[in-house]
Amino acid sequence: MIYVENKDLVIPGQVLADDEYYSGRGTFKENGKVCSSLLGRVSLRNKKIRVIPLKSKYVPKKGDVVIGKINDVRFSMWDVDINSPYSGILPAFEVFGREKKELNKVYDVGDVLFLRVVDVDEIKKAKLGLKGRGMGKFKGGIIVDIAPTKVPRLIGKKGSMINMIKDKTNCKIVVGQNGLVWVKGDEDMEQLTREIIHLIEAEAHTSGLTNKIKNKLYLTIDGELPPEEVEETEEEFVLEKPTLQNFKEELEQEEREAEEKKEKETKPDIGEVIEEYKRKNKSKDGSFSLGDNSNNSFILNNK
Amino acid sequence: MMSDMIRDDGRKVNELRPIKIEAGVLERADGSAYLEVGGNKILVAVYGPRESYIRRLLEPNTGVIRCRYNMAPFSVDDRKRPGPDRRSSEISKITADALRPALMLENYPRSMIDIYIEVIEAEGGTRCAGITAASVALVDAGVPMKDIVVGCAAGKVNDEIVLDLSEKEDKEGQADVPIAMMPRTGEITLLQSDGDLTEEEFAKAIDLAMEGCLEVSKLQKEALMKKYSIEQ
C-alpha cells in the first residue's frame, strides 16, 4: 500500500508506504512503514521510494567536481571553502608535484577554483585536486549558488539544459556539484543567466522545463519564440554526474587567438609589443571581480 | 468529560488560542519560521548543518544542535533586562533536548546546527511556541528528521484542567504542564510540571496537552505545505 504519488510534496515524518516498498534516500523505515525524513518531493521507481530534498547541504563525495574558494594559505596546503558543512583541503603536491614554491603566489585567499574531490576521509574532510580537464582558477565572471540537489536538473539529460543556455547566452558556464555555478560572458548575459538558473532551481520539479526555459531564452534574446517545436522530452530527476567542462582550454585559445590577431594587425618594434602584452596581462589579472557585483548570490556559510 | 466553563478570554477549556505559522521568512538563514499564538510573536532562525567552529562541542559520530532562547527587552510589560538569565538558559536547554530525539544527525558527523529563538512579544506559553516554531524552521532548513516536534501546554485554573494557558491564567492558575511530542508515534520529548496537581489531574492535563499538540501539528504541516507547494 502506498500513500503518495510520484513528485508529491512530503514533509518529515509523513508515512509514505507500507512494508512491501523499499526505503531509499531521504526516507527511513519504522514499524513496517516507510516514512519521509525530509521536506521534498517523492521519486518513485519500481518499489523503491526516495525523497529528493528541496534544500540540503552538500556532503563531499569522492570523484565530485566542485567550485571552492580559498579560505586560508597554510604551510603545505590551502584551506578551501566548498559550500558545505565540511571544509576541503588542497595539498601543495596536488598542484606542483615535488617542486617547492611559495603557495600564496599561486593561489591566494579569495581565489575561486574548479576542483575535483580526490578523497573523503572518515571525518568527511575532503581532499581536493586539480587533475582533470579545465581544473584551476577562475578569472572574472560571477558565482551563482543553488541547492546542490537541483544540480542534475540544471545540467539536464546529457547536458541538454546547460548546453542550451550556453549556446543562447554565449556565456561560459561551469557547474560544481556543491551547488555553485560559475558564469562568464557579457555583463547583461551574466545577469540573464543568473535569472535563468534561479528559475530552474525554483521550478526543478515541473515537467517540460527545458522547453519553457528555451522559450524564455529565445524571447528575451531574440524577441521571438524558437522556430520549430522540439518534441516534449520528459526529463527524469536523476542524479547524473556532470560532464567536465573545458572552459579553460576555450579561455586559453581565445587569448591566444587575440594575441595572434594583434600581432598580425600591427607589426611595430618588439619593445612596444612586449609593453602592450604586459599591460594587457596586468589588467586581466586584476579583472577578477567577485566583490563588485554586490547583488550576486555568493554566500559561503562558514565564515 | 469536559466542563462547559468559559474562560476569562472567552475560550472553552479545550480550546487553543488562534495560531498563525509561517515558514521560510528569513532570506539569509538556512531555515526560519515565524509563529503567533495569541499574544506571542516568535521568530526562529536555523543555521546549519555547518562546520563546528567550537572544537570542544564537536562529536565524531554525530552532529550537535545548539539552541538559544532569547526574549526581547520589549517583549513583556515591564522591560526585561537584556541578555541571558536563569530562565532563558533553562528554556534553551529544554528546547534543544525536546528537539534532539527527532533529528537524524548521524548523516552529518562533526557538524553543528544553531537554532535561535527570538521572542518578540510574550503572552504565556513561549517555551511550547518556541519548540513548535523551531521544528518548522528545522524542516525548512532541510535537516533530516523523524518527525516534526510540537509543543503545547495544559494547566489548572480555578480547579479546572484547561488547554494552552495564557499569561494571566499562568500567573493566577494553580498548575502548568508544558509538553512536547512527536505526533506520529506519540512519544513525549518534553514534560515539565509546575504547581499542585493530583494524579488524576496530571493524567488529564497530559491527555489534554497531547490533544492540543495534534491540533497544532496540523497547522505546522499546513504552513510548510503552503510555503512550498504554490511556488510553481
Coordinates of C-alpha atoms in Angstrom, one line a residue:
Chain A
M1 CA 0.0 0.0 0.0
I2 CA 1.4 3.4 -1.0
Y3 CA 0.0 6.7 0.3
V4 CA 1.7 9.1 -2.0
E5 CA 2.3 9.7 -5.7
N6 CA 5.4 10.4 -7.7
K7 CA 6.6 14.1 -7.3
D8 CA 4.2 14.7 -4.3
L9 CA 5.5 17.2 -1.8
V10 CA 6.1 15.5 1.5
I11 CA 7.2 16.6 5.0
P12 CA 9.4 14.8 7.6
G13 CA 7.5 12.1 9.5
Q14 CA 4.9 11.6 6.8
V15 CA 4.1 8.0 6.2
L16 CA 4.8 7.1 2.5
A17 CA 4.1 3.4 2.1
D18 CA 3.8 0.1 3.8
D19 CA 6.4 -2.7 4.2
E20 CA 6.5 -4.0 0.7
Y21 CA 8.2 -0.9 -0.5
Y22 CA 12.0 -0.3 -0.2
S23 CA 13.2 2.8 1.6
G24 CA 15.7 4.9 -0.4
R25 CA 17.5 8.1 0.3
G26 CA 15.6 10.7 2.3
T27 CA 13.4 8.0 3.9
F28 CA 13.5 5.6 6.8
K29 CA 11.6 2.6 8.0
E30 CA 9.9 2.4 11.3
N31 CA 7.3 -0.2 12.5
G32 CA 7.0 -1.6 9.0
K33 CA 6.2 1.8 7.4
V34 CA 8.3 3.8 5.1
C35 CA 8.4 7.5 6.3
S36 CA 10.0 10.6 4.8
S37 CA 12.8 12.2 6.7
L38 CA 13.0 15.4 4.6
L39 CA 10.9 18.2 3.1
G40 CA 11.0 17.3 -0.5
R41 CA 9.4 15.5 -3.5
V42 CA 8.8 11.8 -3.9
S43 CA 10.7 9.9 -6.5
L44 CA 9.2 6.5 -7.1
R45 CA 10.9 3.9 -9.2
N46 CA 9.8 0.3 -9.2
K47 CA 9.3 -0.4 -5.5
K48 CA 11.9 2.0 -4.2
I49 CA 10.8 5.3 -2.7
R50 CA 13.2 8.2 -2.4
V51 CA 12.7 11.8 -1.3
I52 CA 14.5 14.5 -3.2
P53 CA 15.0 17.3 -0.7
L54 CA 14.1 20.9 -1.6
K55 CA 17.0 22.2 0.4
S56 CA 20.1 20.4 1.6
K57 CA 23.7 20.9 2.3
Y58 CA 26.4 19.5 0.1
V59 CA 28.3 16.5 1.6
P60 CA 31.5 15.9 -0.3
K61 CA 31.8 12.6 -2.2
K62 CA 34.8 11.1 -3.9
G63 CA 35.0 12.0 -7.6
D64 CA 32.7 15.0 -7.5
V65 CA 33.7 18.2 -9.2
V66 CA 33.2 21.3 -7.0
I67 CA 33.8 25.0 -7.0
G68 CA 35.6 26.3 -3.9
K69 CA 37.0 29.5 -2.5
I70 CA 40.5 29.6 -0.9
N71 CA 40.0 30.4 2.8
D72 CA 43.5 30.2 4.1
V73 CA 47.0 29.5 2.9
R74 CA 49.0 27.2 5.1
F75 CA 52.5 25.8 5.1
S76 CA 51.8 23.0 2.6
M77 CA 48.2 23.2 1.7
W78 CA 45.3 25.5 1.0
D79 CA 42.1 25.6 3.1
V80 CA 39.1 25.6 0.7
D81 CA 35.5 26.5 1.4
I82 CA 33.3 24.2 -0.7
N83 CA 29.9 25.5 0.4
S84 CA 29.4 22.5 2.7
P85 CA 29.5 21.7 6.5
Y86 CA 32.9 20.2 5.8
S87 CA 35.9 22.1 4.6
G88 CA 38.2 21.0 1.9
I89 CA 42.0 21.0 1.7
L90 CA 44.1 21.3 -1.4
P91 CA 47.6 19.9 -0.7
A92 CA 50.5 21.7 -2.3
F93 CA 51.8 18.5 -4.0
E94 CA 48.5 18.2 -5.9
V95 CA 49.5 21.5 -7.6
F96 CA 53.2 21.4 -8.0
G97 CA 54.2 17.8 -7.6
R98 CA 57.5 17.5 -5.8
E99 CA 58.6 21.1 -6.5
K100 CA 58.7 23.7 -3.7
K101 CA 57.1 27.0 -4.4
E102 CA 55.5 29.8 -2.4
L103 CA 51.9 28.9 -2.0
N104 CA 50.3 32.3 -1.8
K105 CA 51.9 33.3 -5.2
V106 CA 50.0 30.6 -6.9
Y107 CA 46.5 30.8 -5.3
D108 CA 45.8 33.4 -2.7
V109 CA 43.0 33.9 -0.2
G110 CA 39.7 34.7 -2.0
D111 CA 40.6 32.9 -5.3
V112 CA 37.9 30.7 -6.7
L113 CA 38.9 27.4 -8.1
F114 CA 37.4 24.5 -10.0
L115 CA 38.4 21.3 -8.2
R116 CA 37.9 17.6 -8.0
V117 CA 37.3 15.7 -4.8
V118 CA 40.1 13.2 -4.7
D119 CA 39.3 11.6 -1.4
V120 CA 37.0 12.0 1.5
D121 CA 38.3 10.6 4.8
E122 CA 36.3 9.2 7.7
I123 CA 35.8 12.6 9.3
K124 CA 34.4 13.8 6.0
K125 CA 37.3 16.2 5.3
A126 CA 37.5 16.5 1.5
K127 CA 41.0 16.2 -0.1
L128 CA 40.9 18.2 -3.3
G129 CA 43.0 18.0 -6.5
L130 CA 43.3 19.7 -9.8
K131 CA 43.7 16.7 -12.0
G132 CA 41.3 16.8 -14.9
R133 CA 40.3 18.9 -17.8
G134 CA 39.6 22.5 -17.1
M135 CA 40.6 22.4 -13.4
G136 CA 42.1 25.6 -12.0
K137 CA 41.4 29.2 -11.1
F138 CA 38.6 31.2 -12.5
K139 CA 39.3 34.7 -13.8
G140 CA 36.3 37.1 -13.8
G141 CA 32.7 36.0 -14.0
I142 CA 30.1 35.7 -11.4
I143 CA 29.1 32.9 -9.0
V144 CA 25.5 31.8 -8.6
D145 CA 24.5 29.4 -5.8
I146 CA 21.7 26.9 -6.0
A147 CA 20.6 23.9 -3.9
P148 CA 23.0 21.0 -4.6
T149 CA 20.0 18.7 -5.2
K150 CA 19.0 20.9 -8.1
V151 CA 22.3 20.5 -9.9
P152 CA 21.3 17.5 -12.1
R153 CA 18.2 19.4 -13.3
L154 CA 20.3 22.4 -14.2
I155 CA 22.6 20.2 -16.3
G156 CA 19.7 18.2 -17.9
K157 CA 19.9 14.9 -19.7
K158 CA 23.3 14.6 -21.2
G159 CA 23.8 18.4 -20.6
S160 CA 20.8 19.4 -22.7
M161 CA 19.7 22.2 -20.4
I162 CA 23.1 23.7 -19.7
N163 CA 24.3 23.5 -23.3
M164 CA 21.2 25.3 -24.5
I165 CA 21.8 28.1 -22.0
K166 CA 25.5 28.2 -23.1
D167 CA 24.6 28.4 -26.8
K168 CA 22.0 31.0 -26.4
T169 CA 23.7 33.4 -23.9
N170 CA 27.3 32.9 -25.2
C171 CA 28.3 32.6 -21.6
K172 CA 30.9 30.1 -20.2
I173 CA 29.2 28.1 -17.5
V174 CA 30.8 25.7 -15.1
V175 CA 28.6 23.8 -12.6
G176 CA 30.1 22.4 -9.4
Q177 CA 28.2 19.6 -7.7
N178 CA 28.3 21.6 -4.5
G179 CA 25.7 23.9 -5.9
L180 CA 28.0 26.7 -7.0
V181 CA 27.8 27.8 -10.7
W182 CA 30.4 30.0 -12.4
V183 CA 29.2 32.2 -15.3
K184 CA 31.3 34.4 -17.5
G185 CA 30.2 36.3 -20.5
D186 CA 28.7 39.8 -21.3
E187 CA 27.5 41.6 -18.3
D188 CA 23.9 41.5 -19.4
M189 CA 24.1 37.9 -20.3
E190 CA 25.7 37.0 -17.0
Q191 CA 22.7 38.6 -15.2
L192 CA 20.2 36.8 -17.5
T193 CA 21.9 33.5 -17.0
R194 CA 21.7 34.0 -13.3
E195 CA 18.0 34.7 -13.5
I196 CA 17.5 31.6 -15.7
I197 CA 19.5 29.4 -13.2
H198 CA 17.4 30.6 -10.3
L199 CA 14.2 30.0 -12.3
I200 CA 15.4 26.4 -13.0
E201 CA 16.1 26.0 -9.3
A202 CA 12.6 27.2 -8.3
E203 CA 10.8 25.0 -10.9
A204 CA 13.0 22.0 -10.9
H205 CA 10.2 19.6 -10.3
T206 CA 7.9 20.7 -13.2
S207 CA 7.9 18.7 -16.4
G208 CA 8.7 20.2 -19.8
L209 CA 11.0 22.7 -18.1
T210 CA 13.6 22.6 -20.8
N211 CA 11.1 23.9 -23.4
K212 CA 9.9 26.5 -21.1
I213 CA 13.4 27.8 -20.4
K214 CA 14.1 27.6 -24.2
N215 CA 11.1 29.8 -24.9
K216 CA 12.1 32.3 -22.3
L217 CA 15.7 32.4 -23.6
Y218 CA 14.6 33.0 -27.2
L219 CA 12.0 35.6 -26.1
T220 CA 14.5 37.6 -24.1
I221 CA 17.4 37.4 -26.5
D222 CA 15.8 37.4 -30.0
G223 CA 12.4 38.8 -29.1
E224 CA 10.6 35.8 -30.7
L225 CA 9.8 32.2 -30.0
P226 CA 12.1 29.4 -31.3
P227 CA 11.3 28.4 -34.9
E228 CA 10.4 24.7 -34.6
E229 CA 8.9 22.9 -31.7
V230 CA 11.0 20.0 -30.5
E231 CA 9.1 17.1 -29.2
E232 CA 8.5 17.1 -25.5
T233 CA 11.1 15.2 -23.6
E234 CA 10.0 14.2 -20.2
E235 CA 13.2 14.5 -18.2
E236 CA 14.0 12.4 -15.2
F237 CA 15.1 13.7 -11.9
V238 CA 18.2 11.6 -11.8
L239 CA 21.5 12.3 -10.1
E240 CA 23.7 12.3 -13.1
K241 CA 27.3 13.2 -12.8
P242 CA 28.0 16.4 -14.7
T243 CA 30.5 16.1 -17.5
L244 CA 33.6 18.1 -17.3
Q245 CA 33.5 21.4 -18.9
N246 CA 36.6 22.6 -20.7
F247 CA 36.2 26.3 -20.1
K248 CA 39.9 26.7 -19.5
E249 CA 41.0 25.5 -22.9
E250 CA 38.5 27.7 -24.5
L251 CA 39.7 30.6 -22.5
E252 CA 43.3 30.0 -23.4
Q253 CA 42.6 29.5 -27.0
E254 CA 40.7 32.7 -27.1
E255 CA 43.6 34.6 -25.5
R256 CA 46.0 33.0 -27.9
E257 CA 43.9 34.0 -30.9
A258 CA 43.5 37.5 -29.7
E259 CA 47.3 37.8 -29.3
E260 CA 47.9 36.4 -32.8
K261 CA 45.4 38.8 -34.3
K262 CA 47.1 41.7 -32.6
E263 CA 50.5 40.6 -33.8
K264 CA 49.2 40.4 -37.4
E265 CA 47.5 43.7 -37.3
T266 CA 50.3 45.8 -36.1
K267 CA 53.9 44.9 -36.6
P268 CA 55.7 47.6 -34.7
D269 CA 59.0 47.2 -33.0
I270 CA 59.2 44.4 -30.5
G271 CA 59.5 46.6 -27.4
E272 CA 56.1 48.0 -27.9
V273 CA 54.5 44.6 -28.3
I274 CA 56.0 43.5 -25.1
E275 CA 54.8 46.6 -23.3
E276 CA 51.4 46.1 -24.7
Y277 CA 51.3 42.5 -23.7
K278 CA 52.4 43.3 -20.2
R279 CA 49.7 45.9 -19.8
K280 CA 47.1 43.6 -21.1
N281 CA 48.0 40.8 -18.8
K282 CA 48.1 43.1 -15.8
S283 CA 44.6 44.3 -16.4
K284 CA 43.5 40.7 -16.9
D285 CA 44.9 39.7 -13.6
G286 CA 43.0 42.4 -11.8
S287 CA 39.8 41.7 -13.5
F288 CA 38.6 39.1 -11.1
S289 CA 35.6 40.7 -9.6
L290 CA 33.5 38.8 -7.2
G291 CA 33.0 41.7 -4.8
D292 CA 31.9 44.2 -7.4
N293 CA 28.6 42.6 -8.0
S294 CA 27.2 43.1 -4.6
N295 CA 23.9 41.5 -5.6
N296 CA 25.3 38.3 -6.8
S297 CA 24.5 35.4 -4.6
F298 CA 27.8 34.1 -3.5
I299 CA 27.2 33.2 0.1
L300 CA 29.5 30.9 1.8
N301 CA 28.5 29.7 5.1
N302 CA 31.4 29.1 7.4
K303 CA 33.0 32.4 8.0
Chain B
M1 CA -15.6 14.7 30.4
M2 CA -15.2 18.4 29.6
S3 CA -17.0 21.1 31.6
D4 CA -18.6 23.9 29.6
M5 CA -17.0 26.6 31.6
I6 CA -16.0 29.7 29.6
R7 CA -12.6 31.1 30.5
D8 CA -11.6 34.8 31.1
D9 CA -10.7 35.3 27.4
G10 CA -13.9 33.6 26.2
R11 CA -12.3 30.3 25.3
K12 CA -13.6 26.8 26.1
V13 CA -11.5 24.6 28.4
N14 CA -10.1 22.6 25.5
E15 CA -9.7 25.5 23.0
L16 CA -6.4 26.8 21.7
R17 CA -5.6 30.4 21.1
P18 CA -5.5 31.5 17.4
I19 CA -2.3 30.3 15.8
K20 CA -0.5 31.6 12.7
I21 CA 2.6 29.8 11.4
E22 CA 4.8 30.9 8.5
A23 CA 7.8 29.0 7.2
G24 CA 10.9 30.4 5.4
V25 CA 10.6 34.0 6.4
L26 CA 14.3 34.9 6.6
E27 CA 16.4 35.3 3.5
R28 CA 19.9 34.6 4.9
A29 CA 19.1 31.9 7.4
D30 CA 19.2 28.2 6.2
G31 CA 15.8 27.8 7.7
S32 CA 13.3 30.0 9.5
A33 CA 9.8 30.3 10.9
Y34 CA 7.5 32.9 12.3
L35 CA 4.8 32.0 14.8
E36 CA 1.9 33.8 16.5
V37 CA -0.1 32.1 19.3
G38 CA -2.5 34.5 20.9
G39 CA -0.3 37.4 22.0
N40 CA 3.0 35.6 21.4
K41 CA 5.2 36.5 18.5
I42 CA 8.2 34.3 17.9
L43 CA 10.8 34.3 15.2
V44 CA 13.2 31.3 14.8
A45 CA 16.3 31.1 12.6
V46 CA 18.2 27.9 11.9
Y47 CA 21.8 27.8 10.6
G48 CA 23.5 24.6 9.5
P49 CA 24.4 21.9 9.4
R50 CA 27.7 23.8 9.3
E51 CA 31.3 23.2 10.3
S52 CA 31.6 23.2 14.1
Y53 CA 33.6 26.3 15.0
I54 CA 33.7 25.3 18.6
R55 CA 36.1 22.4 18.8
R56 CA 35.1 21.1 22.2
L57 CA 31.4 20.7 21.2
L58 CA 32.3 18.6 18.1
E59 CA 31.1 14.9 18.1
P60 CA 33.0 12.5 15.9
N61 CA 30.0 10.2 15.2
T62 CA 27.1 12.7 15.0
G63 CA 26.1 16.3 14.6
V64 CA 25.2 18.5 17.5
I65 CA 22.5 21.1 18.0
R66 CA 22.7 24.3 19.9
C67 CA 19.8 26.4 20.9
R68 CA 19.4 29.9 22.2
Y69 CA 16.1 31.2 23.5
N70 CA 16.1 34.9 23.9
M71 CA 13.4 37.4 25.0
A72 CA 13.5 40.9 23.6
P73 CA 13.6 43.6 26.2
F74 CA 10.3 44.9 24.9
S75 CA 8.5 41.6 24.8
V76 CA 6.9 41.9 28.2
D77 CA 5.1 44.7 30.0
D78 CA 8.0 45.6 32.3
R79 CA 11.2 46.0 30.4
K80 CA 13.2 42.7 30.6
R81 CA 16.9 43.2 31.2
P82 CA 18.6 42.1 28.0
G83 CA 20.9 39.1 28.0
P84 CA 20.7 35.5 29.2
D85 CA 19.3 34.8 32.6
R86 CA 18.4 31.7 34.6
R87 CA 15.0 31.3 32.9
S88 CA 16.3 31.6 29.3
S89 CA 19.2 29.3 29.9
E90 CA 16.8 26.6 31.1
I91 CA 14.4 27.1 28.2
S92 CA 17.4 26.9 25.7
K93 CA 18.4 23.6 27.2
I94 CA 15.0 22.0 27.3
T95 CA 14.2 23.2 23.8
A96 CA 17.4 21.5 22.4
D97 CA 16.6 18.4 24.4
A98 CA 13.0 18.3 23.1
L99 CA 14.1 18.6 19.5
R100 CA 17.1 16.2 19.6
P101 CA 15.2 12.9 19.6
A102 CA 13.5 13.8 16.3
L103 CA 16.7 14.8 14.4
M104 CA 18.8 12.4 12.4
L105 CA 22.1 13.9 12.7
E106 CA 24.2 10.8 12.1
N107 CA 24.5 11.8 8.4
Y108 CA 26.3 15.0 9.4
P109 CA 29.1 14.0 11.9
R110 CA 31.3 16.8 13.2
S111 CA 28.8 19.4 12.2
M112 CA 26.7 21.8 14.2
I113 CA 23.2 23.2 13.9
D114 CA 22.4 26.5 15.6
I115 CA 18.8 27.4 16.5
Y116 CA 18.0 31.0 17.5
I117 CA 14.6 31.6 19.1
E118 CA 13.7 35.2 19.5
V119 CA 10.6 36.1 21.5
I120 CA 9.4 39.4 20.1
E121 CA 6.2 39.5 22.2
A122 CA 5.4 37.2 25.1
E123 CA 2.0 36.3 26.4
G124 CA 2.4 32.9 28.2
G125 CA 3.4 29.6 26.8
T126 CA 6.5 30.8 25.0
R127 CA 8.5 27.7 25.5
C128 CA 6.0 25.5 23.7
A129 CA 5.6 28.1 21.0
G130 CA 9.4 28.2 20.6
I131 CA 9.6 24.4 20.2
T132 CA 6.8 24.4 17.7
A133 CA 8.4 27.2 15.6
A134 CA 11.9 25.8 15.9
S135 CA 10.9 22.4 14.4
V136 CA 9.2 24.2 11.5
A137 CA 12.4 26.1 10.9
L138 CA 14.4 22.9 11.1
V139 CA 12.3 21.3 8.4
D140 CA 12.6 24.5 6.3
A141 CA 16.4 24.2 6.7
G142 CA 16.3 20.7 5.2
V143 CA 17.6 18.9 8.3
P144 CA 16.6 15.2 8.2
M145 CA 14.3 14.3 11.0
K146 CA 11.9 11.5 12.0
D147 CA 9.0 13.8 12.9
I148 CA 8.1 17.4 13.4
V149 CA 8.1 18.0 17.1
V150 CA 5.3 20.1 18.5
G151 CA 4.8 21.7 21.9
C152 CA 1.6 22.6 23.8
A153 CA 0.7 23.2 27.5
A154 CA -2.2 22.4 29.7
G155 CA -2.8 23.6 33.2
K156 CA -5.1 24.0 36.1
V157 CA -7.1 27.2 36.6
N158 CA -10.0 27.6 39.1
D159 CA -9.7 23.9 39.8
E160 CA -10.3 23.1 36.2
I161 CA -7.9 21.5 33.7
V162 CA -7.6 23.8 30.7
L163 CA -5.6 23.8 27.5
D164 CA -3.0 26.4 26.4
L165 CA -2.7 28.8 29.3
S166 CA -2.5 32.5 28.6
E167 CA -0.2 34.7 30.6
K168 CA -2.9 35.7 33.0
E169 CA -4.0 32.1 33.6
D170 CA -0.4 31.0 34.0
K171 CA 0.1 33.6 36.8
E172 CA -3.2 33.2 38.6
G173 CA -3.6 29.5 37.9
Q174 CA -2.6 26.6 40.1
A175 CA -0.5 24.5 37.7
D176 CA 1.2 24.5 34.3
V177 CA 2.2 21.3 32.4
P178 CA 4.0 22.1 29.1
I179 CA 4.8 19.1 26.9
A180 CA 6.4 18.5 23.6
M181 CA 5.8 15.4 21.5
M182 CA 6.3 13.6 18.2
P183 CA 2.8 13.4 16.8
R184 CA 3.3 10.3 14.5
T185 CA 4.4 8.0 17.3
G186 CA 3.0 9.9 20.3
E187 CA 6.4 9.9 22.0
I188 CA 6.8 12.7 24.5
T189 CA 10.1 14.6 24.3
L190 CA 9.5 17.2 27.0
L191 CA 7.5 17.1 30.1
Q192 CA 7.6 19.7 32.8
S193 CA 5.1 20.4 35.6
D194 CA 4.8 23.4 37.8
G195 CA 2.2 23.7 40.6
D196 CA 0.0 21.3 42.5
L197 CA -1.9 18.5 40.7
T198 CA -3.4 15.3 41.9
E199 CA -2.5 12.1 40.0
E200 CA -5.8 12.1 38.0
E201 CA -5.5 15.8 37.2
F202 CA -1.9 15.3 36.0
A203 CA -3.0 12.5 33.7
K204 CA -5.9 14.5 32.4
A205 CA -3.6 17.5 31.8
I206 CA -1.2 15.4 29.7
D207 CA -4.1 13.9 27.7
L208 CA -5.4 17.4 27.0
A209 CA -2.0 18.8 26.1
M210 CA -1.4 15.9 23.7
E211 CA -4.7 16.6 22.0
G212 CA -3.6 20.3 21.7
C213 CA -0.3 19.1 20.2
L214 CA -2.0 17.2 17.5
E215 CA -4.1 20.2 16.7
V216 CA -1.0 22.5 16.4
S217 CA 0.8 19.8 14.4
K218 CA -1.8 20.1 11.7
L219 CA -1.2 23.8 11.4
Q220 CA 2.6 23.2 11.3
K221 CA 2.2 20.9 8.3
E222 CA -0.2 23.2 6.6
A223 CA 2.3 26.1 6.9
L224 CA 5.1 24.0 5.3
M225 CA 2.8 22.7 2.5
K226 CA 1.6 26.2 1.9
K227 CA 5.1 27.7 1.6
Y228 CA 6.4 25.1 -0.8
S229 CA 3.5 23.9 -2.9
I230 CA 2.4 27.1 -4.6
E231 CA 5.8 28.0 -5.8
Q232 CA 5.1 27.0 -9.4

